Structures are given as structure tokens and as C-alpha cells.
JSON list of C-alpha atoms in Angstrom, two decimals:
[
{"chain": "A", "resi": 658, "resn": "MET", "atom": "CA", "xyz": [-60.61, 95.67, 36.25]},
{"chain": "A", "resi": 659, "resn": "SER", "atom": "CA", "xyz": [-61.70, 93.54, 33.32]},
{"chain": "A", "resi": 660, "resn": "ASP", "atom": "CA", "xyz": [-64.61, 91.11, 33.58]},
{"chain": "A", "resi": 661, "resn": "ALA", "atom": "CA", "xyz": [-63.17, 88.81, 30.89]},
{"chain": "A", "resi": 662, "resn": "THR", "atom": "CA", "xyz": [-62.93, 85.21, 32.00]},
{"chain": "A", "resi": 663, "resn": "ALA", "atom": "CA", "xyz": [-60.26, 82.71, 31.04]},
{"chain": "A", "resi": 664, "resn": "LEU", "atom": "CA", "xyz": [-62.71, 81.13, 28.61]},
{"chain": "A", "resi": 665, "resn": "ASP", "atom": "CA", "xyz": [-63.30, 84.49, 26.91]},
{"chain": "A", "resi": 666, "resn": "CYS", "atom": "CA", "xyz": [-59.55, 84.99, 26.54]},
{"chain": "A", "resi": 667, "resn": "ALA", "atom": "CA", "xyz": [-59.11, 81.49, 25.12]},
{"chain": "A", "resi": 668, "resn": "ASP", "atom": "CA", "xyz": [-61.98, 82.01, 22.66]},
{"chain": "A", "resi": 669, "resn": "ALA", "atom": "CA", "xyz": [-60.45, 85.28, 21.49]},
{"chain": "A", "resi": 670, "resn": "MET", "atom": "CA", "xyz": [-57.03, 83.65, 20.98]},
{"chain": "A", "resi": 671, "resn": "ILE", "atom": "CA", "xyz": [-58.47, 80.73, 19.03]},
{"chain": "A", "resi": 672, "resn": "GLU", "atom": "CA", "xyz": [-60.76, 82.92, 16.89]},
{"chain": "A", "resi": 673, "resn": "GLN", "atom": "CA", "xyz": [-57.90, 85.29, 16.08]},
{"chain": "A", "resi": 674, "resn": "ALA", "atom": "CA", "xyz": [-55.50, 82.46, 15.19]},
{"chain": "A", "resi": 675, "resn": "TRP", "atom": "CA", "xyz": [-57.88, 80.55, 12.92]},
{"chain": "A", "resi": 676, "resn": "GLY", "atom": "CA", "xyz": [-59.89, 83.54, 11.72]},
{"chain": "A", "resi": 677, "resn": "ARG", "atom": "CA", "xyz": [-63.30, 81.93, 12.30]},
{"chain": "A", "resi": 678, "resn": "PRO", "atom": "CA", "xyz": [-65.88, 82.01, 15.10]},
{"chain": "A", "resi": 679, "resn": "ILE", "atom": "CA", "xyz": [-65.68, 79.35, 17.81]},
{"chain": "A", "resi": 680, "resn": "ALA", "atom": "CA", "xyz": [-69.02, 77.82, 16.79]},
{"chain": "A", "resi": 681, "resn": "ASP", "atom": "CA", "xyz": [-67.72, 77.14, 13.26]},
{"chain": "A", "resi": 682, "resn": "LEU", "atom": "CA", "xyz": [-64.46, 75.74, 14.61]},
{"chain": "A", "resi": 683, "resn": "GLU", "atom": "CA", "xyz": [-66.34, 73.40, 16.98]},
{"chain": "A", "resi": 684, "resn": "LYS", "atom": "CA", "xyz": [-68.40, 72.06, 14.08]},
{"chain": "A", "resi": 685, "resn": "SER", "atom": "CA", "xyz": [-65.35, 71.53, 11.89]},
{"chain": "A", "resi": 686, "resn": "THR", "atom": "CA", "xyz": [-63.37, 69.70, 14.59]},
{"chain": "A", "resi": 687, "resn": "SER", "atom": "CA", "xyz": [-66.27, 67.39, 15.38]},
{"chain": "A", "resi": 688, "resn": "ARG", "atom": "CA", "xyz": [-66.63, 66.34, 11.73]},
{"chain": "A", "resi": 689, "resn": "VAL", "atom": "CA", "xyz": [-63.05, 66.06, 10.52]},
{"chain": "A", "resi": 690, "resn": "ALA", "atom": "CA", "xyz": [-60.57, 65.02, 13.19]},
{"chain": "A", "resi": 691, "resn": "ALA", "atom": "CA", "xyz": [-57.32, 64.69, 11.24]},
{"chain": "A", "resi": 692, "resn": "THR", "atom": "CA", "xyz": [-57.28, 67.80, 9.04]},
{"chain": "A", "resi": 693, "resn": "ASP", "atom": "CA", "xyz": [-55.76, 70.22, 11.56]},
{"chain": "A", "resi": 694, "resn": "PRO", "atom": "CA", "xyz": [-54.22, 68.59, 14.63]},
{"chain": "A", "resi": 695, "resn": "MET", "atom": "CA", "xyz": [-53.34, 71.95, 16.19]},
{"chain": "A", "resi": 696, "resn": "LEU", "atom": "CA", "xyz": [-56.96, 73.09, 15.99]},
{"chain": "A", "resi": 697, "resn": "ARG", "atom": "CA", "xyz": [-58.07, 69.78, 17.47]},
{"chain": "A", "resi": 698, "resn": "SER", "atom": "CA", "xyz": [-55.59, 70.25, 20.33]},
{"chain": "A", "resi": 699, "resn": "ALA", "atom": "CA", "xyz": [-56.69, 73.82, 20.98]},
{"chain": "A", "resi": 700, "resn": "MET", "atom": "CA", "xyz": [-60.35, 72.82, 20.99]},
{"chain": "A", "resi": 701, "resn": "HIS", "atom": "CA", "xyz": [-59.59, 69.90, 23.33]},
{"chain": "A", "resi": 702, "resn": "HIS", "atom": "CA", "xyz": [-57.96, 72.29, 25.80]},
{"chain": "A", "resi": 703, "resn": "ARG", "atom": "CA", "xyz": [-60.88, 74.68, 25.36]},
{"chain": "A", "resi": 704, "resn": "ALA", "atom": "CA", "xyz": [-63.35, 71.89, 26.21]},
{"chain": "A", "resi": 705, "resn": "HIS", "atom": "CA", "xyz": [-61.38, 71.25, 29.39]},
{"chain": "A", "resi": 706, "resn": "LEU", "atom": "CA", "xyz": [-61.47, 74.97, 30.12]},
{"chain": "A", "resi": 707, "resn": "VAL", "atom": "CA", "xyz": [-65.28, 74.97, 29.79]},
{"chain": "A", "resi": 708, "resn": "VAL", "atom": "CA", "xyz": [-65.50, 72.26, 32.46]},
{"chain": "A", "resi": 709, "resn": "VAL", "atom": "CA", "xyz": [-63.10, 74.12, 34.74]},
{"chain": "A", "resi": 710, "resn": "SER", "atom": "CA", "xyz": [-65.02, 77.39, 34.24]},
{"chain": "A", "resi": 711, "resn": "ASN", "atom": "CA", "xyz": [-68.22, 75.67, 35.32]},
{"chain": "A", "resi": 712, "resn": "SER", "atom": "CA", "xyz": [-66.41, 74.31, 38.36]},
{"chain": "A", "resi": 713, "resn": "ILE", "atom": "CA", "xyz": [-65.21, 77.81, 39.22]},
{"chain": "A", "resi": 714, "resn": "ALA", "atom": "CA", "xyz": [-68.77, 79.13, 39.04]},
{"chain": "A", "resi": 715, "resn": "VAL", "atom": "CA", "xyz": [-70.04, 76.36, 41.35]},
{"chain": "A", "resi": 716, "resn": "HIS", "atom": "CA", "xyz": [-67.29, 76.93, 43.92]},
{"chain": "A", "resi": 717, "resn": "GLN", "atom": "CA", "xyz": [-67.83, 80.70, 43.83]},
{"chain": "A", "resi": 718, "resn": "ASP", "atom": "CA", "xyz": [-71.57, 80.31, 44.37]},
{"chain": "A", "resi": 719, "resn": "ARG", "atom": "CA", "xyz": [-70.99, 77.91, 47.26]},
{"chain": "A", "resi": 720, "resn": "LEU", "atom": "CA", "xyz": [-68.44, 80.21, 48.85]},
{"chain": "A", "resi": 721, "resn": "HIS", "atom": "CA", "xyz": [-70.70, 83.25, 48.45]},
{"chain": "A", "resi": 722, "resn": "ALA", "atom": "CA", "xyz": [-73.62, 81.33, 50.01]},
{"chain": "A", "resi": 723, "resn": "LEU", "atom": "CA", "xyz": [-71.51, 80.34, 53.00]},
{"chain": "A", "resi": 724, "resn": "THR", "atom": "CA", "xyz": [-70.10, 83.85, 53.51]},
{"chain": "A", "resi": 725, "resn": "ARG", "atom": "CA", "xyz": [-73.08, 86.04, 52.63]},
{"chain": "A", "resi": 726, "resn": "PRO", "atom": "CA", "xyz": [-73.37, 89.37, 54.45]},
{"chain": "A", "resi": 727, "resn": "GLY", "atom": "CA", "xyz": [-75.18, 89.24, 57.78]},
{"chain": "A", "resi": 728, "resn": "HIS", "atom": "CA", "xyz": [-74.70, 85.47, 58.11]},
{"chain": "A", "resi": 729, "resn": "VAL", "atom": "CA", "xyz": [-72.55, 84.13, 60.92]},
{"chain": "A", "resi": 730, "resn": "PRO", "atom": "CA", "xyz": [-71.22, 80.73, 59.89]},
{"chain": "A", "resi": 731, "resn": "ALA", "atom": "CA", "xyz": [-71.61, 77.85, 62.30]},
{"chain": "A", "resi": 732, "resn": "PHE", "atom": "CA", "xyz": [-68.60, 75.88, 63.48]},
{"chain": "A", "resi": 733, "resn": "TYR", "atom": "CA", "xyz": [-69.22, 73.07, 60.98]},
{"chain": "A", "resi": 734, "resn": "ASP", "atom": "CA", "xyz": [-69.45, 75.64, 58.15]},
{"chain": "A", "resi": 735, "resn": "LEU", "atom": "CA", "xyz": [-65.82, 76.68, 58.64]},
{"chain": "A", "resi": 736, "resn": "ASP", "atom": "CA", "xyz": [-64.58, 73.42, 57.19]},
{"chain": "A", "resi": 737, "resn": "ARG", "atom": "CA", "xyz": [-66.89, 73.79, 54.17]},
{"chain": "A", "resi": 738, "resn": "ILE", "atom": "CA", "xyz": [-65.69, 77.37, 53.65]},
{"chain": "A", "resi": 739, "resn": "THR", "atom": "CA", "xyz": [-62.06, 76.28, 53.73]},
{"chain": "A", "resi": 740, "resn": "THR", "atom": "CA", "xyz": [-62.70, 73.36, 51.38]},
{"chain": "A", "resi": 741, "resn": "SER", "atom": "CA", "xyz": [-64.62, 75.54, 48.91]},
{"chain": "A", "resi": 742, "resn": "ALA", "atom": "CA", "xyz": [-61.94, 78.24, 48.99]},
{"chain": "A", "resi": 743, "resn": "SER", "atom": "CA", "xyz": [-59.13, 75.76, 48.32]},
{"chain": "A", "resi": 744, "resn": "ALA", "atom": "CA", "xyz": [-61.12, 74.06, 45.56]},
{"chain": "A", "resi": 745, "resn": "LEU", "atom": "CA", "xyz": [-61.78, 77.47, 43.99]},
{"chain": "A", "resi": 746, "resn": "ARG", "atom": "CA", "xyz": [-58.09, 78.31, 44.12]},
{"chain": "A", "resi": 747, "resn": "ALA", "atom": "CA", "xyz": [-57.18, 74.98, 42.51]},
{"chain": "A", "resi": 748, "resn": "ALA", "atom": "CA", "xyz": [-59.79, 75.51, 39.79]},
{"chain": "A", "resi": 749, "resn": "TYR", "atom": "CA", "xyz": [-58.35, 78.96, 39.02]},
{"chain": "A", "resi": 750, "resn": "ALA", "atom": "CA", "xyz": [-54.87, 77.46, 38.73]},
{"chain": "A", "resi": 751, "resn": "GLU", "atom": "CA", "xyz": [-56.18, 74.76, 36.41]},
{"chain": "A", "resi": 752, "resn": "SER", "atom": "CA", "xyz": [-57.94, 77.40, 34.34]},
{"chain": "A", "resi": 753, "resn": "ASN", "atom": "CA", "xyz": [-54.76, 79.43, 33.98]},
{"chain": "A", "resi": 754, "resn": "THR", "atom": "CA", "xyz": [-52.88, 76.29, 32.93]},
{"chain": "A", "resi": 755, "resn": "ALA", "atom": "CA", "xyz": [-55.46, 75.52, 30.25]},
{"chain": "A", "resi": 756, "resn": "VAL", "atom": "CA", "xyz": [-55.23, 79.07, 28.87]},
{"chain": "A", "resi": 757, "resn": "GLN", "atom": "CA", "xyz": [-51.45, 78.77, 28.81]},
{"chain": "A", "resi": 758, "resn": "MET", "atom": "CA", "xyz": [-51.69, 75.48, 26.91]},
{"chain": "A", "resi": 759, "resn": "ILE", "atom": "CA", "xyz": [-53.98, 77.10, 24.32]},
{"chain": "A", "resi": 760, "resn": "ARG", "atom": "CA", "xyz": [-51.51, 79.97, 24.01]},
{"chain": "A", "resi": 761, "resn": "HIS", "atom": "CA", "xyz": [-48.69, 77.47, 23.37]},
{"chain": "A", "resi": 762, "resn": "VAL", "atom": "CA", "xyz": [-50.72, 75.71, 20.67]},
{"chain": "A", "resi": 763, "resn": "VAL", "atom": "CA", "xyz": [-51.53, 79.03, 18.97]},
{"chain": "A", "resi": 764, "resn": "ASP", "atom": "CA", "xyz": [-47.88, 80.09, 19.14]},
{"chain": "A", "resi": 765, "resn": "ALA", "atom": "CA", "xyz": [-46.76, 76.74, 17.71]},
{"chain": "A", "resi": 766, "resn": "ARG", "atom": "CA", "xyz": [-49.26, 77.12, 14.86]},
{"chain": "A", "resi": 767, "resn": "GLU", "atom": "CA", "xyz": [-48.00, 80.61, 14.06]},
{"chain": "A", "resi": 768, "resn": "HIS", "atom": "CA", "xyz": [-44.41, 79.38, 14.14]},
{"chain": "A", "resi": 769, "resn": "ALA", "atom": "CA", "xyz": [-45.25, 76.46, 11.85]},
{"chain": "A", "resi": 770, "resn": "LEU", "atom": "CA", "xyz": [-47.03, 78.77, 9.39]},
{"chain": "A", "resi": 771, "resn": "THR", "atom": "CA", "xyz": [-44.12, 81.21, 9.26]},
{"chain": "A", "resi": 772, "resn": "ALA", "atom": "CA", "xyz": [-41.64, 78.37, 8.90]},
{"chain": "A", "resi": 773, "resn": "ALA", "atom": "CA", "xyz": [-43.60, 76.76, 6.05]},
{"chain": "A", "resi": 774, "resn": "GLY", "atom": "CA", "xyz": [-42.10, 79.14, 3.51]},
{"chain": "A", "resi": 775, "resn": "GLY", "atom": "CA", "xyz": [-38.80, 79.79, 5.25]},
{"chain": "A", "resi": 776, "resn": "PRO", "atom": "CA", "xyz": [-35.60, 77.83, 5.74]},
{"chain": "A", "resi": 777, "resn": "GLU", "atom": "CA", "xyz": [-36.98, 75.99, 8.76]},
{"chain": "A", "resi": 778, "resn": "ALA", "atom": "CA", "xyz": [-39.78, 74.33, 6.79]},
{"chain": "A", "resi": 779, "resn": "GLU", "atom": "CA", "xyz": [-37.84, 71.08, 6.60]},
{"chain": "A", "resi": 780, "resn": "ARG", "atom": "CA", "xyz": [-37.35, 71.02, 10.37]},
{"chain": "A", "resi": 781, "resn": "VAL", "atom": "CA", "xyz": [-41.08, 71.52, 10.96]},
{"chain": "A", "resi": 782, "resn": "ARG", "atom": "CA", "xyz": [-41.95, 68.81, 8.43]},
{"chain": "A", "resi": 783, "resn": "VAL", "atom": "CA", "xyz": [-39.54, 66.32, 10.00]},
{"chain": "A", "resi": 784, "resn": "ALA", "atom": "CA", "xyz": [-40.72, 67.12, 13.52]},
{"chain": "A", "resi": 785, "resn": "THR", "atom": "CA", "xyz": [-44.34, 66.67, 12.49]},
{"chain": "A", "resi": 786, "resn": "ALA", "atom": "CA", "xyz": [-43.58, 63.37, 10.79]},
{"chain": "A", "resi": 787, "resn": "ARG", "atom": "CA", "xyz": [-41.60, 62.19, 13.81]},
{"chain": "A", "resi": 788, "resn": "THR", "atom": "CA", "xyz": [-44.43, 62.90, 16.24]},
{"chain": "A", "resi": 789, "resn": "SER", "atom": "CA", "xyz": [-46.95, 61.08, 14.08]},
{"chain": "A", "resi": 790, "resn": "GLN", "atom": "CA", "xyz": [-44.90, 57.87, 14.00]},
{"chain": "A", "resi": 791, "resn": "ALA", "atom": "CA", "xyz": [-45.51, 55.09, 16.46]},
{"chain": "A", "resi": 792, "resn": "THR", "atom": "CA", "xyz": [-43.51, 55.46, 19.61]},
{"chain": "A", "resi": 793, "resn": "ARG", "atom": "CA", "xyz": [-40.93, 52.83, 20.37]},
{"chain": "A", "resi": 794, "resn": "PRO", "atom": "CA", "xyz": [-40.77, 51.22, 23.78]},
{"chain": "A", "resi": 795, "resn": "LEU", "atom": "CA", "xyz": [-38.41, 52.65, 26.34]},
{"chain": "A", "resi": 796, "resn": "GLY", "atom": "CA", "xyz": [-35.12, 50.88, 26.99]},
{"chain": "A", "resi": 797, "resn": "PRO", "atom": "CA", "xyz": [-32.30, 49.67, 24.77]},
{"chain": "A", "resi": 798, "resn": "SER", "atom": "CA", "xyz": [-33.03, 48.87, 21.15]},
{"chain": "A", "resi": 799, "resn": "ALA", "atom": "CA", "xyz": [-33.59, 45.27, 20.11]},
{"chain": "A", "resi": 800, "resn": "ASP", "atom": "CA", "xyz": [-30.51, 45.09, 17.86]},
{"chain": "A", "resi": 801, "resn": "ARG", "atom": "CA", "xyz": [-28.08, 45.93, 20.67]},
{"chain": "A", "resi": 802, "resn": "PRO", "atom": "CA", "xyz": [-27.11, 43.19, 23.12]},
{"chain": "A", "resi": 803, "resn": "ALA", "atom": "CA", "xyz": [-27.89, 43.77, 26.76]},
{"chain": "A", "resi": 804, "resn": "LEU", "atom": "CA", "xyz": [-25.10, 45.08, 28.95]},
{"chain": "A", "resi": 805, "resn": "PRO", "atom": "CA", "xyz": [-23.58, 42.50, 31.30]},
{"chain": "A", "resi": 806, "resn": "ALA", "atom": "CA", "xyz": [-24.67, 42.73, 34.90]},
{"chain": "A", "resi": 807, "resn": "ALA", "atom": "CA", "xyz": [-22.10, 44.20, 37.26]},
{"chain": "A", "resi": 808, "resn": "ALA", "atom": "CA", "xyz": [-20.39, 41.72, 39.57]},
{"chain": "A", "resi": 809, "resn": "PRO", "atom": "CA", "xyz": [-21.23, 42.25, 43.22]},
{"chain": "A", "resi": 810, "resn": "ALA", "atom": "CA", "xyz": [-18.49, 43.86, 45.28]},
{"chain": "A", "resi": 811, "resn": "PRO", "atom": "CA", "xyz": [-16.76, 41.55, 47.75]},
{"chain": "A", "resi": 812, "resn": "LEU", "atom": "CA", "xyz": [-17.78, 42.01, 51.34]},
{"chain": "A", "resi": 813, "resn": "VAL", "atom": "CA", "xyz": [-14.99, 43.41, 53.48]},
{"chain": "A", "resi": 814, "resn": "ALA", "atom": "CA", "xyz": [-15.20, 43.09, 57.23]},
{"chain": "A", "resi": 815, "resn": "ASN", "atom": "CA", "xyz": [-14.61, 46.17, 59.30]},
{"chain": "A", "resi": 816, "resn": "ARG", "atom": "CA", "xyz": [-11.45, 45.54, 61.32]},
{"chain": "A", "resi": 817, "resn": "ARG", "atom": "CA", "xyz": [-11.12, 47.68, 64.40]}
]
């Protein structure tokens, strides 16, 4: 079984997609924020993954301390064991979600790069421009009049 963590997998995906080491990519995203929004997104998810990986290590250490060989847990330790185990499980799920988000960003970058020279380049350009525009508020547009309110239904007595 492999000893690679989720953070190692994410680092490998990011390094392969951008062709540079993680340390260089971290420096470039901290200096220039707007040059590559996909890199910024991937690095943001990676930063979240670093926090979750640290949380996983803490929960694992706590769980191992409570269930070490030769130690019989006290009654009050059972609740701490259960809490640590469920927190560890949640942290693993969060870690997997972060890796999946990084994978989606890398796939979107590859798709955008292949579409840049192909017939879908216009679609990618329009979609990128549309997402960078200010969002409009939800609800009907200002130039359309509001729909009239429905009249309440007349009350009919039940005749039995």
C-alpha cells in the first residue's frame, strides 16, 4: 500500500500541470494574484488541504494515544475515542474533497489550454469573461414590471 498522502498527490498534480515546483508556484501566487486565476484557485485549495492534513495528523495521534497497546481505556475515554475517530473520518472526507477540487481545477486548465487553439476557444473566452463580470442580484430584472399578485381563492364551506 502506498504511503502517499492527499497533500503529496495534490502537489504532484499541481507540479505536473504547471511544470514548476510547488515552492516556486507559492511564491508566484503570493506576488501576482491576477495573472493565473486557475493557479490561484489550485493553490487556495492546496492551502486548505495543508490545514486538513495537519488536522488529520493531530486526530491520528490522539486516537493512537487513547488506543495504545496494553492500555485499557477508562469509561470516560470511550467518548474521547469516539469523538476523535469521527473527527478523523470527517477530516479524511474533507481531504478527499480538496484533492478532488484540485483535480477539477487542473482538468479545467487543461481543457482551456486545448480549447485555446481549437474551435471552442470562443466559448472559453466568453465563459471566462462572463465569470469575471459583476453578478447581478437574484430576482426579476429591473426593466420588467413585477407580476401581479394572485387573488386569494374564495373560502368555500364544507357542506355535509
